[in-house]
PDB file of N, CA and C in Angstrom:
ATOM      1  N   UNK A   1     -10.977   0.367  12.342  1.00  0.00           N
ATOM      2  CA  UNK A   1     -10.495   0.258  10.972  1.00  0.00           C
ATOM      3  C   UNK A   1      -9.584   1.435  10.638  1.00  0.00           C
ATOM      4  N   UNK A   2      -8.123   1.549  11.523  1.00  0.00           N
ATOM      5  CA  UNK A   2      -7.231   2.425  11.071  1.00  0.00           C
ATOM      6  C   UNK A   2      -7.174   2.592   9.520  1.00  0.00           C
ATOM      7  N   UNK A   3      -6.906   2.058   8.851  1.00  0.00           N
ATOM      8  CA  UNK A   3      -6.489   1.524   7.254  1.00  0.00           C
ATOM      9  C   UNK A   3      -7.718   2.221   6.775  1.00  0.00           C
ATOM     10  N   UNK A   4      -8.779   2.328   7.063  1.00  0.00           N
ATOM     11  CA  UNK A   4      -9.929   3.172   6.231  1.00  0.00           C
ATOM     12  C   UNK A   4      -9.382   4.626   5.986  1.00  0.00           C
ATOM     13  N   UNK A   5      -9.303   5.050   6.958  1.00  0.00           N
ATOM     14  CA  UNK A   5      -8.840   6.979   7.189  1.00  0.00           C
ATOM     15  C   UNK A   5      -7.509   6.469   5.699  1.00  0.00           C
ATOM     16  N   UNK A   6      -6.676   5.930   5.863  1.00  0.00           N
ATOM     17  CA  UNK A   6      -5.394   6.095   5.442  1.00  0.00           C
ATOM     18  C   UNK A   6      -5.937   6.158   3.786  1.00  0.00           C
ATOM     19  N   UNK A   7      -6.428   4.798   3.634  1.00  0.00           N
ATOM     20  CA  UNK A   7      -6.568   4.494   1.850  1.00  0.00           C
ATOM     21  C   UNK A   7      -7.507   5.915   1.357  1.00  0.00           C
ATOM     22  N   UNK A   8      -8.281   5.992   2.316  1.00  0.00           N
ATOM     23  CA  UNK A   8      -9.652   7.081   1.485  1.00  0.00           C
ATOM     24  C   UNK A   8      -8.850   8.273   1.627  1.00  0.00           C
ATOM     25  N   UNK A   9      -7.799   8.551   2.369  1.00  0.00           N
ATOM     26  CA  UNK A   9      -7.467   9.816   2.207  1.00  0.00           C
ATOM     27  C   UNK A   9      -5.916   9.745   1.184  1.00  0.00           C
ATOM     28  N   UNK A  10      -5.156   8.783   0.973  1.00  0.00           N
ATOM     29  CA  UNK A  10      -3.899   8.511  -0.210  1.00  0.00           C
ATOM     30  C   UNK A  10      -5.231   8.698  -1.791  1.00  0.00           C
ATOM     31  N   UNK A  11      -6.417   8.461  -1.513  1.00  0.00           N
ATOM     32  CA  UNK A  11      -7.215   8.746  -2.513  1.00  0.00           C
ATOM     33  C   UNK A  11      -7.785  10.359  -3.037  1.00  0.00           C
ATOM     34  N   UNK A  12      -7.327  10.811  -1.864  1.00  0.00           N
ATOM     35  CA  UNK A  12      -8.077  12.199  -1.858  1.00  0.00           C
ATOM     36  C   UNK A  12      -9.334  12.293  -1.583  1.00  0.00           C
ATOM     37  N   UNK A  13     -10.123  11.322  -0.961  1.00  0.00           N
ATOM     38  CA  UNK A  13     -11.493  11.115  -0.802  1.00  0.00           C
ATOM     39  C   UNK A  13     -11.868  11.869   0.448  1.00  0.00           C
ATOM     40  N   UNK A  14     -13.533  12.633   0.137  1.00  0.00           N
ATOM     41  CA  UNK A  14     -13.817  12.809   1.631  1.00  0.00           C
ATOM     42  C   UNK A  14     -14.706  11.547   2.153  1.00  0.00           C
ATOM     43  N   UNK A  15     -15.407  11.306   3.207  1.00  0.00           N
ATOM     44  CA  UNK A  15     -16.031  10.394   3.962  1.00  0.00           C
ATOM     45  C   UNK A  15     -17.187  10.325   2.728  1.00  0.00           C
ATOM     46  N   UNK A  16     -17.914  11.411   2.298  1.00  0.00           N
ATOM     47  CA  UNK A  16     -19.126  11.795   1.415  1.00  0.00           C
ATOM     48  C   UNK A  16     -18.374  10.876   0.097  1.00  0.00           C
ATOM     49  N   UNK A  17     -17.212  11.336  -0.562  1.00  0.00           N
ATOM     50  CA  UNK A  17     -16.924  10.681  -1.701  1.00  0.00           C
ATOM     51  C   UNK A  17     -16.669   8.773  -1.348  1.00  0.00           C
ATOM     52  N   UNK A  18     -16.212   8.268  -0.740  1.00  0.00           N
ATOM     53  CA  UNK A  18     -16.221   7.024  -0.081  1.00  0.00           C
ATOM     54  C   UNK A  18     -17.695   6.045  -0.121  1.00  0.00           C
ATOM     55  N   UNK A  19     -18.484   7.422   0.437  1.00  0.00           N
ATOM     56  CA  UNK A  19     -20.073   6.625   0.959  1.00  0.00           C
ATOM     57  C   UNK A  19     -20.759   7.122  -0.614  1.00  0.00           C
ATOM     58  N   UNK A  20     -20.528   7.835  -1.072  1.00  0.00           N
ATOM     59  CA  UNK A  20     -21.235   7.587  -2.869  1.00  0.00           C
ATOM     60  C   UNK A  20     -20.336   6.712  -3.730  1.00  0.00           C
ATOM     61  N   UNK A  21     -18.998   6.300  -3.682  1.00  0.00           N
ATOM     62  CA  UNK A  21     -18.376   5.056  -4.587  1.00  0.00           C
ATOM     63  C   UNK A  21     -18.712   3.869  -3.722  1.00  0.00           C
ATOM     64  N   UNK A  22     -18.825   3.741  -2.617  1.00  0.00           N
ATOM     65  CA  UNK A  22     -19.488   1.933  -2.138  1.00  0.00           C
ATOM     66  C   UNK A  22     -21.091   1.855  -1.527  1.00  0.00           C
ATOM     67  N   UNK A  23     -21.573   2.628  -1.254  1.00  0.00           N
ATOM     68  CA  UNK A  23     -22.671   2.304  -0.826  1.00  0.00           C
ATOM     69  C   UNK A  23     -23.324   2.590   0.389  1.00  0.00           C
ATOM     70  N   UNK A  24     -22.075   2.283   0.806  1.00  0.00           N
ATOM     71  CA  UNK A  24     -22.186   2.991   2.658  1.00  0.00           C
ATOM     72  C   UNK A  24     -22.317   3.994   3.085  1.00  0.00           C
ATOM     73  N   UNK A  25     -23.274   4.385   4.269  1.00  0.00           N
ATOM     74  CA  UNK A  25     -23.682   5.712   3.947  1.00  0.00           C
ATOM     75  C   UNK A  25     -22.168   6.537   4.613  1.00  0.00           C
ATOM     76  N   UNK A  26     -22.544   7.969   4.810  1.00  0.00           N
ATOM     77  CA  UNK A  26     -21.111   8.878   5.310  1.00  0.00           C
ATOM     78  C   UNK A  26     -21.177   8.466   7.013  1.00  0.00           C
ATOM     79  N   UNK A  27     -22.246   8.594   7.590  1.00  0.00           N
ATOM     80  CA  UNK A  27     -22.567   8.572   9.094  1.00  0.00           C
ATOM     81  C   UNK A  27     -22.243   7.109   9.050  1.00  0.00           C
ATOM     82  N   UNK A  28     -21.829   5.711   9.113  1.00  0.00           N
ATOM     83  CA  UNK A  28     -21.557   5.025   9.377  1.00  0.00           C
ATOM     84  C   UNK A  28     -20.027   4.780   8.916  1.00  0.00           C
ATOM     85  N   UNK A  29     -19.649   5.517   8.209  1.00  0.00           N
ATOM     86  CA  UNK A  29     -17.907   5.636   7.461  1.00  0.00           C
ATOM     87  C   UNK A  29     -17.430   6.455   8.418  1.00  0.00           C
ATOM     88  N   UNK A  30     -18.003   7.380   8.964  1.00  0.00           N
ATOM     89  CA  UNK A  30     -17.765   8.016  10.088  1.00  0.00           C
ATOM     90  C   UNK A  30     -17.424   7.544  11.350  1.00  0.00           C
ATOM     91  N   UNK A  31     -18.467   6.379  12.188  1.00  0.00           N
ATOM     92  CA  UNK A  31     -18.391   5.830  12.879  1.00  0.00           C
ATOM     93  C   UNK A  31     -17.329   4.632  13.121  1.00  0.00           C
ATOM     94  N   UNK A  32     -17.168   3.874  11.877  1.00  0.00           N
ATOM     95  CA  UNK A  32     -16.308   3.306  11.252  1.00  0.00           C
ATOM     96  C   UNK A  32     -14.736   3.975  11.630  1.00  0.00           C
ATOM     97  N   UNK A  33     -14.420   4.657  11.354  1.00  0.00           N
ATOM     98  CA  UNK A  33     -13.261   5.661  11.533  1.00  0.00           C
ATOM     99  C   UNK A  33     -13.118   6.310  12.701  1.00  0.00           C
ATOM    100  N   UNK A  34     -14.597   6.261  13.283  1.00  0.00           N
ATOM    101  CA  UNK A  34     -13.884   6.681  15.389  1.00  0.00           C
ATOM    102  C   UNK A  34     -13.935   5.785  15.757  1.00  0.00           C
ATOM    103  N   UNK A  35     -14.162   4.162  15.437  1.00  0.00           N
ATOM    104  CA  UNK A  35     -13.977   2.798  16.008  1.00  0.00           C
ATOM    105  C   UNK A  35     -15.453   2.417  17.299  1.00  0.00           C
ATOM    106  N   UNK A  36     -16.276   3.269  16.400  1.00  0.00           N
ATOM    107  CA  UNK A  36     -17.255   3.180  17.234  1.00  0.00           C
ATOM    108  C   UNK A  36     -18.536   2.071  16.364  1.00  0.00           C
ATOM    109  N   UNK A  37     -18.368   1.610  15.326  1.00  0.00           N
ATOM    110  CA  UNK A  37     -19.217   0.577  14.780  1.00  0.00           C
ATOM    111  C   UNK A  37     -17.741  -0.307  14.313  1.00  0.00           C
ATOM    112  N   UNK A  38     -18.102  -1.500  14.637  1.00  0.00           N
ATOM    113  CA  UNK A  38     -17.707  -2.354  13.714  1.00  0.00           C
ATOM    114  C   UNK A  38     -18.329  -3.559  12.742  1.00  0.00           C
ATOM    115  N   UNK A  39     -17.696  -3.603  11.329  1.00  0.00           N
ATOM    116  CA  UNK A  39     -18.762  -3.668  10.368  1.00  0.00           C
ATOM    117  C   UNK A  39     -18.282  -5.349  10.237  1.00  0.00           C
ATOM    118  N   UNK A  40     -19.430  -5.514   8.932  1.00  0.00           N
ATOM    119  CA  UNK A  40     -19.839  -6.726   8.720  1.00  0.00           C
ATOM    120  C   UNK A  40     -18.940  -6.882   7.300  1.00  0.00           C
ATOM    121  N   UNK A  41     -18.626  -8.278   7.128  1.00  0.00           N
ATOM    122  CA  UNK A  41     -17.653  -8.770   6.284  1.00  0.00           C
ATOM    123  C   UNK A  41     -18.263  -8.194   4.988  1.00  0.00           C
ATOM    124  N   UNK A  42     -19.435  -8.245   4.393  1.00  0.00           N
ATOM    125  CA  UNK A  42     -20.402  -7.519   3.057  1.00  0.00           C
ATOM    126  C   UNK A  42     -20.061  -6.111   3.272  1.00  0.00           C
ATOM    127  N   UNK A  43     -20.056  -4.935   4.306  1.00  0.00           N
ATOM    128  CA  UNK A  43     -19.497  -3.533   4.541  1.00  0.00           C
ATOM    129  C   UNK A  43     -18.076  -3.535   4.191  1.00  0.00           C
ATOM    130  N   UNK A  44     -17.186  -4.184   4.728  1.00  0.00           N
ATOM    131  CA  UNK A  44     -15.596  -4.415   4.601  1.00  0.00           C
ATOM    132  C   UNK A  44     -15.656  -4.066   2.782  1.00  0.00           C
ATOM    133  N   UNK A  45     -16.411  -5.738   2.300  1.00  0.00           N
ATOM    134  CA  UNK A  45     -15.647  -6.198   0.969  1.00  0.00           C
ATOM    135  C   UNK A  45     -16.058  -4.696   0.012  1.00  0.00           C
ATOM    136  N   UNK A  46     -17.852  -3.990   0.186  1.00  0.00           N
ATOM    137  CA  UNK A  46     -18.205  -3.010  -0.378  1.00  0.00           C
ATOM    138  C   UNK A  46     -16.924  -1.626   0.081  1.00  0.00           C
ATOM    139  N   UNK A  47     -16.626  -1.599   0.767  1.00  0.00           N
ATOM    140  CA  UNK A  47     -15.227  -0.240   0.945  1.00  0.00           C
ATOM    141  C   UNK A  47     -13.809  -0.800   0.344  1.00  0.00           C
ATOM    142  N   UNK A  48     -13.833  -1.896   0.402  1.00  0.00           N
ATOM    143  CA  UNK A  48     -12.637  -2.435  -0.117  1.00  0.00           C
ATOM    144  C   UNK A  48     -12.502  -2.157  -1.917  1.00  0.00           C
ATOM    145  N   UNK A  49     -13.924  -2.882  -1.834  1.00  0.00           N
ATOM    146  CA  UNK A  49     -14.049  -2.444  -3.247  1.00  0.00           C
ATOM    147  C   UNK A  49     -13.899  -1.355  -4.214  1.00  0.00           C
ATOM    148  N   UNK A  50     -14.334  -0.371  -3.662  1.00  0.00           N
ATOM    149  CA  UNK A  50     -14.519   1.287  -3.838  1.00  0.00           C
ATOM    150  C   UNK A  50     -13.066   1.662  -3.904  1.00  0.00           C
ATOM    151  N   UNK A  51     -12.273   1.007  -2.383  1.00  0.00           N
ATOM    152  CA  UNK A  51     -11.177   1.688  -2.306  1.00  0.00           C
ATOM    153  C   UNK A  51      -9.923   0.789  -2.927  1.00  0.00           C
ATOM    154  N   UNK A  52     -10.471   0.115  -4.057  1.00  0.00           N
ATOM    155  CA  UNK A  52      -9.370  -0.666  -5.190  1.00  0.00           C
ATOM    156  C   UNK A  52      -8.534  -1.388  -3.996  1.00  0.00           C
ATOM    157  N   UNK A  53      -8.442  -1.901  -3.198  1.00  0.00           N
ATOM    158  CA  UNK A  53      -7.873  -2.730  -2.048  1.00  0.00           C
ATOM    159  C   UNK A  53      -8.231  -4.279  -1.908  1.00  0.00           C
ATOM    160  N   UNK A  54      -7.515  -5.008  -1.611  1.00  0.00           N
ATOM    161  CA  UNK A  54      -8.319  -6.237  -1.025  1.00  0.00           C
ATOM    162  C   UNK A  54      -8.519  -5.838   0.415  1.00  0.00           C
ATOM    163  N   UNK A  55      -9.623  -7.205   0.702  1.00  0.00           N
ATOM    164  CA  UNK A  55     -10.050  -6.968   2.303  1.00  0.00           C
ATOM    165  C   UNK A  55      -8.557  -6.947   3.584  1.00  0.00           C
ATOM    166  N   UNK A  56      -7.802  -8.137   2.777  1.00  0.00           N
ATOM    167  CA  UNK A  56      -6.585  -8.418   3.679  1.00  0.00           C
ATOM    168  C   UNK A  56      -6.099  -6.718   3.984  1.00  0.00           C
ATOM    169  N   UNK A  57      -5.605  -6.248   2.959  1.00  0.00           N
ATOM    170  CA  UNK A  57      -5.185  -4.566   3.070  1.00  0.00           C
ATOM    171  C   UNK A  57      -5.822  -3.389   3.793  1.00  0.00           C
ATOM    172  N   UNK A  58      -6.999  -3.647   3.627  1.00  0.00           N
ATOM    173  CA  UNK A  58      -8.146  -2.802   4.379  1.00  0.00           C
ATOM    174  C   UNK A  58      -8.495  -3.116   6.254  1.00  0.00           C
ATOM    175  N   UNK A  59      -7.935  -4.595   6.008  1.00  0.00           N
ATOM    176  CA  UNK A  59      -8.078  -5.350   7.683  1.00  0.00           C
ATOM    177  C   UNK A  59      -7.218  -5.575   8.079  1.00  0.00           C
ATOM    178  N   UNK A  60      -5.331  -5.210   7.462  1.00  0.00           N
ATOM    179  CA  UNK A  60      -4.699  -4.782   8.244  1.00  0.00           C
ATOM    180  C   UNK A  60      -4.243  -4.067   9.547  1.00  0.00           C
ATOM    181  N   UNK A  61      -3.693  -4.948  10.607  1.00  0.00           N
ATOM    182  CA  UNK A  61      -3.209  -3.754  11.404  1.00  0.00           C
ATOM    183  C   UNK A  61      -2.496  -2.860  11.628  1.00  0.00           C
ATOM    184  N   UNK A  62      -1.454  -3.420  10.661  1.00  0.00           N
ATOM    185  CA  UNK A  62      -0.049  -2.395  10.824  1.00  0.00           C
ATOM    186  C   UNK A  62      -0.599  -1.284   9.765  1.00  0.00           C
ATOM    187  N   UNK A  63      -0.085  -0.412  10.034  1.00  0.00           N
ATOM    188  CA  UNK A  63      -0.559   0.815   8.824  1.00  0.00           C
ATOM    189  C   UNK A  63       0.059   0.781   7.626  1.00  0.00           C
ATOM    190  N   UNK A  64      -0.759   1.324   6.928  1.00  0.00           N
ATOM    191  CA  UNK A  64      -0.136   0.534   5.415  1.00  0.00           C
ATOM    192  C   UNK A  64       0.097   1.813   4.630  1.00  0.00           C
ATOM    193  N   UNK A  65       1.011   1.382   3.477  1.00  0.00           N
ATOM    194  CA  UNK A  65       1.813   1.721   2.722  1.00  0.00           C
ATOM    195  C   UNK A  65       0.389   2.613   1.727  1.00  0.00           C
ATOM    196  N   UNK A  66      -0.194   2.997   1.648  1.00  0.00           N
ATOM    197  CA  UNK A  66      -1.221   3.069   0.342  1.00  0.00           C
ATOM    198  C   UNK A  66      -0.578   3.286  -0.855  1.00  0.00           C
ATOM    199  N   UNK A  67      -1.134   2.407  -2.038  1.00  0.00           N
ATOM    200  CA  UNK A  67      -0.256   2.619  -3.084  1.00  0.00           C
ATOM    201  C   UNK A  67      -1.517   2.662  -4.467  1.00  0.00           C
ATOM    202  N   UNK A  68      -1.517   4.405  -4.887  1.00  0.00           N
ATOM    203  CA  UNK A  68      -2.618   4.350  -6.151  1.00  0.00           C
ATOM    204  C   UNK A  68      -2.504   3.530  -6.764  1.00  0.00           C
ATOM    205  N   UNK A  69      -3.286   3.036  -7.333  1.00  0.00           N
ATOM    206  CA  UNK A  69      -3.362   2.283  -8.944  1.00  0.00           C
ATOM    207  C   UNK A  69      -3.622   2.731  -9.684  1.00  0.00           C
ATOM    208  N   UNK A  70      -2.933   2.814 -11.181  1.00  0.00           N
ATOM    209  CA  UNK A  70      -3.094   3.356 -11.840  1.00  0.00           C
ATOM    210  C   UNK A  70      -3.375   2.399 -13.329  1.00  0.00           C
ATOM    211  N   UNK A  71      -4.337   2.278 -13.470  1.00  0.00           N
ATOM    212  CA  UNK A  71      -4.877   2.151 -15.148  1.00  0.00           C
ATOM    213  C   UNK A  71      -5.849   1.487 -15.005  1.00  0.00           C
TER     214      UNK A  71
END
């Protein structure tokens, strides 16, 4: 999940701030991000969520543009 590192960090987020706005803990956002777990469609939509994204954006391959939202 390239696109994780990218959005949580255009957010200013650390792994800790990520895993207290969705649910997920830090040690699996972690793992997540060395491509060493891969998660379940309910994990996806909960980070997606957090990270104001749809899933399509988040399960991108090409690297993406991150773009705040604002309001």
């Amino acid at each position: 999940m390239e696109n994780l590192v990218a959005f949580r960090k255009a957010k200013g987020w650390s792994q800790q701030k990520l895993s207290e706005k969705s649910g997920v803990s830090q040690t699996y956002i972690s793992e997540l991000e060395a491509d060493k777990k891969h998660p379940t469609v309910f994990i996806v939509q909960k980070l997606a969520s957090a990270l104001d994204v749809t899933l399509s954006e988040l399960l991108n391959e090409k690297s993406p543009s991150p773009k705040l939202r604002v309001g």
